[in-house]
GROMACS .gro file of C-alpha atoms in nm:
model
  315
    1MET     CA    1  -6.969  -0.438   3.130
    2LYS     CA    2  -6.865  -0.391   2.768
    3ASN     CA    3  -6.502  -0.378   2.881
    4MET     CA    4  -6.554  -0.689   3.089
    5LYS     CA    5  -6.681  -0.880   2.782
    6ASN     CA    6  -6.381  -0.767   2.585
    7TYR     CA    7  -6.147  -0.890   2.857
    8LEU     CA    8  -6.322  -1.228   2.870
    9PHE     CA    9  -6.306  -1.263   2.491
   10ALA     CA   10  -5.933  -1.180   2.484
   11GLY     CA   11  -5.864  -1.424   2.764
   12GLY     CA   12  -6.046  -1.700   2.580
   13VAL     CA   13  -5.844  -1.641   2.266
   14ALA     CA   14  -5.519  -1.657   2.466
   15VAL     CA   15  -5.622  -1.988   2.627
   16LEU     CA   16  -5.713  -2.140   2.290
   17ALA     CA   17  -5.380  -2.023   2.144
   18ALA     CA   18  -5.186  -2.177   2.429
   19VAL     CA   19  -5.372  -2.509   2.392
   20PHE     CA   20  -5.299  -2.508   2.014
   21ILE     CA   21  -4.925  -2.437   2.064
   22ASN     CA   22  -4.889  -2.708   2.328
   23ALA     CA   23  -5.061  -2.958   2.101
   24VAL     CA   24  -4.830  -2.877   1.811
   25GLN     CA   25  -4.522  -2.899   2.033
   26ALA     CA   26  -4.633  -3.230   2.177
   27ASP     CA   27  -4.696  -3.368   1.831
   28GLY     CA   28  -4.351  -3.247   1.714
   29ALA     CA   29  -4.186  -3.411   2.014
   30THR     CA   30  -4.321  -3.752   1.924
   31ALA     CA   31  -4.273  -3.722   1.549
   32LYS     CA   32  -3.957  -3.871   1.392
   33VAL     CA   33  -3.728  -3.600   1.264
   34GLU     CA   34  -3.608  -3.661   0.910
   35ARG     CA   35  -3.243  -3.554   0.870
   36PRO     CA   36  -3.105  -3.471   0.527
   37VAL     CA   37  -2.872  -3.733   0.385
   38ALA     CA   38  -2.517  -3.598   0.355
   39GLU     CA   39  -2.403  -3.553  -0.001
   40LYS     CA   40  -2.091  -3.728  -0.120
   41GLY     CA   41  -1.781  -3.543  -0.002
   42MET     CA   42  -1.970  -3.341   0.260
   43ILE     CA   43  -1.797  -3.310   0.598
   44THR     CA   44  -2.042  -3.433   0.865
   45ASP     CA   45  -1.808  -3.509   1.156
   46PRO     CA   46  -1.763  -3.235   1.415
   47TYR     CA   47  -1.432  -3.048   1.421
   48GLU     CA   48  -1.193  -3.211   1.665
   49VAL     CA   49  -0.869  -3.094   1.824
   50LYS     CA   50  -0.655  -3.398   1.889
   51ALA     CA   51  -0.319  -3.462   2.048
   52LEU     CA   52  -0.053  -3.535   1.788
   53ASP     CA   53   0.163  -3.842   1.758
   54ILE     CA   54   0.525  -3.744   1.812
   55PRO     CA   55   0.757  -3.906   1.556
   56GLU     CA   56   0.963  -4.191   1.702
   57LYS     CA   57   1.271  -4.043   1.537
   58ILE     CA   58   1.346  -3.702   1.392
   59ASN     CA   59   1.666  -3.530   1.287
   60PHE     CA   60   1.788  -3.193   1.174
   61ALA     CA   61   2.043  -3.195   0.892
   62GLY     CA   62   2.116  -3.561   0.971
   63GLU     CA   63   2.175  -3.492   1.342
   64ASP     CA   64   1.941  -3.692   1.567
   65VAL     CA   65   1.712  -3.514   1.811
   66PRO     CA   66   1.731  -3.676   2.159
   67LEU     CA   67   1.359  -3.746   2.207
   68GLU     CA   68   1.439  -3.970   2.506
   69ASP     CA   69   1.488  -3.644   2.697
   70PRO     CA   70   1.138  -3.550   2.828
   71ASP     CA   71   1.214  -3.178   2.804
   72VAL     CA   72   1.310  -3.213   2.438
   73LEU     CA   73   0.995  -3.420   2.371
   74GLU     CA   74   0.768  -3.158   2.529
   75ARG     CA   75   0.932  -2.872   2.341
   76LEU     CA   76   0.889  -3.049   2.009
   77ASP     CA   77   0.527  -3.135   2.095
   78ARG     CA   78   0.457  -2.769   2.167
   79GLU     CA   79   0.580  -2.650   1.828
   80LEU     CA   80   0.401  -2.928   1.641
   81LEU     CA   81   0.074  -2.834   1.812
   82VAL     CA   82   0.115  -2.461   1.762
   83ASN     CA   83   0.203  -2.490   1.395
   84THR     CA   84  -0.050  -2.763   1.311
   85TYR     CA   85  -0.345  -2.585   1.467
   86TRP     CA   86  -0.249  -2.242   1.334
   87GLN     CA   87  -0.394  -2.380   1.014
   88SER     CA   88  -0.413  -2.065   0.805
   89ASN     CA   89  -0.045  -1.985   0.859
   90ALA     CA   90   0.071  -2.341   0.792
   91LEU     CA   91  -0.136  -2.367   0.474
   92LEU     CA   92   0.001  -2.037   0.346
   93ILE     CA   93   0.354  -2.163   0.408
   94ILE     CA   94   0.277  -2.487   0.221
   95LYS     CA   95   0.151  -2.282  -0.073
   96ARG     CA   96   0.453  -2.050  -0.073
   97ALA     CA   97   0.701  -2.334  -0.032
   98ASN     CA   98   0.595  -2.473  -0.368
   99LYS     CA   99   0.693  -2.138  -0.522
  100TYR     CA  100   1.016  -2.059  -0.339
  101PHE     CA  101   1.178  -2.388  -0.233
  102PRO     CA  102   1.283  -2.464  -0.594
  103VAL     CA  103   1.485  -2.139  -0.583
  104ILE     CA  104   1.643  -2.204  -0.241
  105GLU     CA  105   1.714  -2.578  -0.262
  106PRO     CA  106   1.972  -2.581  -0.545
  107ILE     CA  107   2.166  -2.296  -0.381
  108LEU     CA  108   2.186  -2.485  -0.051
  109LYS     CA  109   2.302  -2.796  -0.234
  110GLU     CA  110   2.561  -2.608  -0.437
  111GLN     CA  111   2.698  -2.443  -0.122
  112GLY     CA  112   2.720  -2.766   0.077
  113VAL     CA  113   2.452  -2.662   0.326
  114PRO     CA  114   2.194  -2.928   0.427
  115ASP     CA  115   1.853  -2.904   0.263
  116ASP     CA  116   1.685  -2.876   0.605
  117PHE     CA  117   1.798  -2.513   0.626
  118LYS     CA  118   1.521  -2.413   0.388
  119TYR     CA  119   1.293  -2.454   0.692
  120LEU     CA  120   1.505  -2.196   0.874
  121ALA     CA  121   1.398  -1.943   0.610
  122VAL     CA  122   1.039  -2.050   0.674
  123ILE     CA  123   1.047  -1.969   1.044
  124GLU     CA  124   1.250  -1.652   0.992
  125SER     CA  125   1.009  -1.485   0.751
  126GLY     CA  126   0.723  -1.715   0.655
  127LEU     CA  127   0.880  -1.701   0.305
  128THR     CA  128   0.801  -1.332   0.269
  129ASN     CA  129   1.016  -1.021   0.249
  130ALA     CA  130   0.954  -0.943   0.613
  131VAL     CA  131   1.105  -0.659   0.818
  132SER     CA  132   1.183  -0.720   1.186
  133PRO     CA  133   1.169  -0.458   1.463
  134ALA     CA  134   1.551  -0.480   1.474
  135GLY     CA  135   1.575  -0.398   1.103
  136ALA     CA  136   1.649  -0.746   0.969
  137ARG     CA  137   1.502  -0.789   0.622
  138GLY     CA  138   1.411  -1.039   0.356
  139PHE     CA  139   1.347  -1.415   0.357
  140TRP     CA  140   1.661  -1.477   0.561
  141GLN     CA  141   1.614  -1.179   0.797
  142ILE     CA  142   1.965  -1.039   0.758
  143LEU     CA  143   2.076  -0.728   0.947
  144GLN     CA  144   2.237  -0.445   0.753
  145GLY     CA  145   2.584  -0.488   0.903
  146THR     CA  146   2.584  -0.863   0.843
  147ALA     CA  147   2.459  -0.811   0.488
  148ARG     CA  148   2.751  -0.585   0.401
  149GLU     CA  149   2.996  -0.817   0.579
  150TYR     CA  150   2.884  -1.100   0.349
  151GLY     CA  151   2.895  -0.900   0.028
  152LEU     CA  152   2.538  -0.776  -0.015
  153GLU     CA  153   2.478  -0.425  -0.145
  154VAL     CA  154   2.258  -0.215   0.085
  155ASN     CA  155   2.176   0.149   0.009
  156ASP     CA  156   1.880   0.369  -0.081
  157ASN     CA  157   1.862   0.235  -0.438
  158VAL     CA  158   1.944  -0.130  -0.386
  159ASP     CA  159   1.899  -0.369  -0.094
  160GLU     CA  160   2.013  -0.718  -0.182
  161ARG     CA  161   1.874  -0.863   0.137
  162TYR     CA  162   1.554  -0.872  -0.071
  163HIS     CA  163   1.731  -1.056  -0.355
  164LEU     CA  164   1.641  -1.417  -0.278
  165GLU     CA  165   1.932  -1.584  -0.457
  166LYS     CA  166   2.200  -1.347  -0.325
  167ALA     CA  167   2.057  -1.344   0.028
  168THR     CA  168   2.050  -1.725   0.029
  169LEU     CA  169   2.417  -1.731  -0.069
  170ALA     CA  170   2.501  -1.490   0.215
  171ALA     CA  171   2.303  -1.699   0.464
  172CYS     CA  172   2.493  -2.010   0.348
  173GLU     CA  173   2.827  -1.843   0.416
  174TYR     CA  174   2.716  -1.743   0.766
  175LEU     CA  175   2.586  -2.092   0.842
  176LYS     CA  176   2.904  -2.262   0.722
  177LYS     CA  177   3.114  -2.040   0.946
  178SER     CA  178   2.889  -2.124   1.241
  179LYS     CA  179   2.915  -2.496   1.166
  180GLU     CA  180   3.294  -2.465   1.159
  181ARG     CA  181   3.291  -2.284   1.492
  182PHE     CA  182   3.044  -2.502   1.683
  183GLY     CA  183   3.086  -2.839   1.514
  184SER     CA  184   2.720  -2.914   1.439
  185TRP     CA  185   2.452  -2.791   1.203
  186THR     CA  186   2.201  -2.778   1.489
  187MET     CA  187   2.423  -2.529   1.673
  188ALA     CA  188   2.474  -2.337   1.349
  189ALA     CA  189   2.097  -2.300   1.320
  190ALA     CA  190   2.066  -2.180   1.681
  191ALA     CA  191   2.351  -1.934   1.631
  192TYR     CA  192   2.168  -1.789   1.331
  193ASN     CA  193   1.911  -1.665   1.581
  194ALA     CA  194   2.121  -1.588   1.889
  195GLY     CA  195   2.443  -1.486   1.713
  196GLN     CA  196   2.771  -1.671   1.726
  197TYR     CA  197   2.903  -1.476   2.022
  198GLY     CA  198   2.580  -1.517   2.219
  199MET     CA  199   2.573  -1.893   2.169
  200HIS     CA  200   2.942  -1.932   2.255
  201LYS     CA  201   2.895  -1.732   2.575
  202GLN     CA  202   2.603  -1.948   2.693
  203LEU     CA  203   2.775  -2.278   2.614
  204GLU     CA  204   3.087  -2.168   2.798
  205ARG     CA  205   2.897  -2.039   3.101
  206GLN     CA  206   2.682  -2.352   3.134
  207LYS     CA  207   2.967  -2.592   3.049
  208VAL     CA  208   2.773  -2.785   2.783
  209GLU     CA  209   2.817  -2.839   2.408
  210SER     CA  210   2.475  -2.935   2.270
  211TYR     CA  211   2.180  -2.711   2.184
  212TYR     CA  212   1.955  -2.960   2.359
  213ASP     CA  213   2.151  -2.925   2.685
  214VAL     CA  214   2.181  -2.547   2.707
  215LEU     CA  215   1.924  -2.324   2.879
  216LEU     CA  216   1.838  -2.036   2.648
  217GLY     CA  217   1.590  -1.753   2.628
  218GLU     CA  218   1.239  -1.808   2.495
  219GLU     CA  219   1.308  -1.725   2.130
  220THR     CA  220   1.630  -1.920   2.078
  221GLY     CA  221   1.507  -2.200   2.304
  222ARG     CA  222   1.214  -2.257   2.067
  223TYR     CA  223   1.404  -2.183   1.748
  224VAL     CA  224   1.531  -2.524   1.639
  225PHE     CA  225   1.209  -2.692   1.753
  226ARG     CA  226   1.010  -2.458   1.531
  227ILE     CA  227   1.233  -2.559   1.240
  228LEU     CA  228   1.178  -2.927   1.323
  229ALA     CA  229   0.800  -2.879   1.346
  230LEU     CA  230   0.777  -2.704   1.009
  231LYS     CA  231   1.002  -2.967   0.853
  232GLU     CA  232   0.774  -3.241   0.985
  233ILE     CA  233   0.451  -3.069   0.871
  234LEU     CA  234   0.575  -2.964   0.527
  235SER     CA  235   0.731  -3.305   0.463
  236ASP     CA  236   0.402  -3.486   0.529
  237PRO     CA  237   0.114  -3.232   0.530
  238ASP     CA  238  -0.154  -3.498   0.482
  239LYS     CA  239  -0.052  -3.661   0.811
  240TYR     CA  240  -0.132  -3.334   0.987
  241GLY     CA  241  -0.468  -3.283   0.818
  242PHE     CA  242  -0.376  -3.042   0.537
  243LYS     CA  243  -0.569  -3.120   0.219
  244PHE     CA  244  -0.500  -2.949  -0.112
  245ASP     CA  245  -0.446  -3.011  -0.481
  246GLN     CA  246  -0.139  -2.912  -0.679
  247ASP     CA  247  -0.342  -2.634  -0.841
  248ASP     CA  248  -0.397  -2.480  -0.496
  249LEU     CA  249  -0.025  -2.411  -0.453
  250TYR     CA  250   0.150  -2.093  -0.561
  251GLN     CA  251   0.357  -2.118  -0.876
  252ASN     CA  252   0.689  -1.956  -0.963
  253ILE     CA  253   0.660  -1.733  -1.270
  254PRO     CA  254   0.943  -1.797  -1.521
  255THR     CA  255   1.162  -1.495  -1.586
  256ARG     CA  256   1.459  -1.393  -1.795
  257LYS     CA  257   1.747  -1.191  -1.655
  258LEU     CA  258   1.807  -0.860  -1.831
  259PRO     CA  259   2.157  -0.710  -1.782
  260VAL     CA  260   2.151  -0.337  -1.698
  261ASP     CA  261   2.472  -0.134  -1.648
  262THR     CA  262   2.329   0.217  -1.678
  263ALA     CA  263   2.107   0.442  -1.471
  264VAL     CA  264   1.729   0.393  -1.496
  265THR     CA  265   1.546   0.722  -1.452
  266ASP     CA  266   1.191   0.584  -1.425
  267PHE     CA  267   1.107   0.219  -1.360
  268ALA     CA  268   0.742   0.276  -1.456
  269ASP     CA  269   0.849   0.365  -1.812
  270PHE     CA  270   1.112   0.089  -1.802
  271ALA     CA  271   0.844  -0.167  -1.714
  272LYS     CA  272   0.609  -0.053  -1.990
  273SER     CA  273   0.880  -0.110  -2.249
  274PHE     CA  274   0.856  -0.482  -2.159
  275ASN     CA  275   0.473  -0.491  -2.159
  276ILE     CA  276   0.446  -0.511  -1.781
  277ASN     CA  277   0.367  -0.252  -1.516
  278TYR     CA  278   0.564  -0.107  -1.226
  279LYS     CA  279   0.397  -0.337  -0.974
  280ILE     CA  280   0.495  -0.654  -1.160
  281LEU     CA  281   0.851  -0.530  -1.209
  282LYS     CA  282   0.888  -0.470  -0.834
  283ILE     CA  283   0.728  -0.805  -0.744
  284HIS     CA  284   1.005  -0.982  -0.934
  285ASN     CA  285   1.279  -0.741  -0.826
  286PRO     CA  286   1.204  -0.638  -0.465
  287TRP     CA  287   1.574  -0.551  -0.416
  288LEU     CA  288   1.518  -0.240  -0.632
  289ARG     CA  289   1.404  -0.009  -0.354
  290GLU     CA  290   1.316   0.312  -0.538
  291ALA     CA  291   1.140   0.420  -0.855
  292HIS     CA  292   1.477   0.477  -1.023
  293LEU     CA  293   1.834   0.345  -1.025
  294ASN     CA  294   2.126   0.586  -0.997
  295ASN     CA  295   2.407   0.342  -1.083
  296LYS     CA  296   2.680   0.605  -1.111
  297SER     CA  297   2.942   0.329  -1.094
  298ARG     CA  298   2.796   0.158  -1.405
  299LYS     CA  299   2.769  -0.170  -1.214
  300GLN     CA  300   2.598  -0.452  -1.402
  301TYR     CA  301   2.272  -0.565  -1.245
  302TYR     CA  302   2.037  -0.835  -1.366
  303ILE     CA  303   1.672  -0.736  -1.363
  304GLU     CA  304   1.418  -1.016  -1.388
  305ILE     CA  305   1.149  -0.977  -1.653
  306PRO     CA  306   0.861  -1.228  -1.643
  307GLU     CA  307   0.797  -1.434  -1.954
  308GLU     CA  308   0.494  -1.330  -2.155
  309GLY     CA  309   0.155  -1.490  -2.101
  310TYR     CA  310   0.160  -1.514  -1.719
  311TYR     CA  311   0.014  -1.170  -1.643
  312PRO     CA  312  -0.269  -0.980  -1.813
  313GLN     CA  313  -0.155  -0.730  -2.073
  314SER     CA  314  -0.056  -0.406  -1.897
  315LYS     CA  315  -0.272  -0.103  -1.980
   0.00000   0.00000   0.00000
């Protein structure tokens, strides 16, 4: 009997609790919900993924892209979508471009290569000293044999594929030879990826002359369209939703070129003598591949030393 009373008491409590919860819920359902007012500048709209407007006209190095061809239109649309909505990568490239384009642009101009080829370096390496599975290296992704053919030094001590100015000069020479061979800058760009022989073979086999008419493998088939997409996005980032201030972009650190025509036994000690550390020295001279420089030939190199005041004092 005592247990029975306990059961009845517990059941009553449960019923009362249920009635109370239902009453509260019913009252909440009819009450007006007060939403916080958005502060100025706060993003309140939901994130949206939208189709992009394809430019009515676009060109590479002054050569028109035949957007009236539906295949060409779709291929450009693909690369615009991929590169616009891979936001982190595109924003990083925008930040790096502010740092490195001022180095690349005057070399292209001096060498008579169209400014649009700076976007080729973007798609090759993302403006980093990348290394490909095939062994291509640096911003311009140059293979060892090609590097030596175009006058770059490559050995255990020094690899000038990582020297941005010298590698850009070598890339310009290659591109000019391709333009001379194929007759257009668009084909020169495609041949940078597929090789001059590979492009010539495909054009001859398919009996066409234009990049936009030849059927190519996946990588080379997308190659020029990726350049076009990055050109379009970097030329008008606001149009594609990228918001930033000038202070958000990476800055080029001013340096002075120090001539060196002797061996350097220890770059850590060498760096300290200029009030920087080994890391900073290598950041500005990635073409120096080891912790020392043999230089038995007494060749004159120019090592870049950052101006004072841009890095914390080395300890």
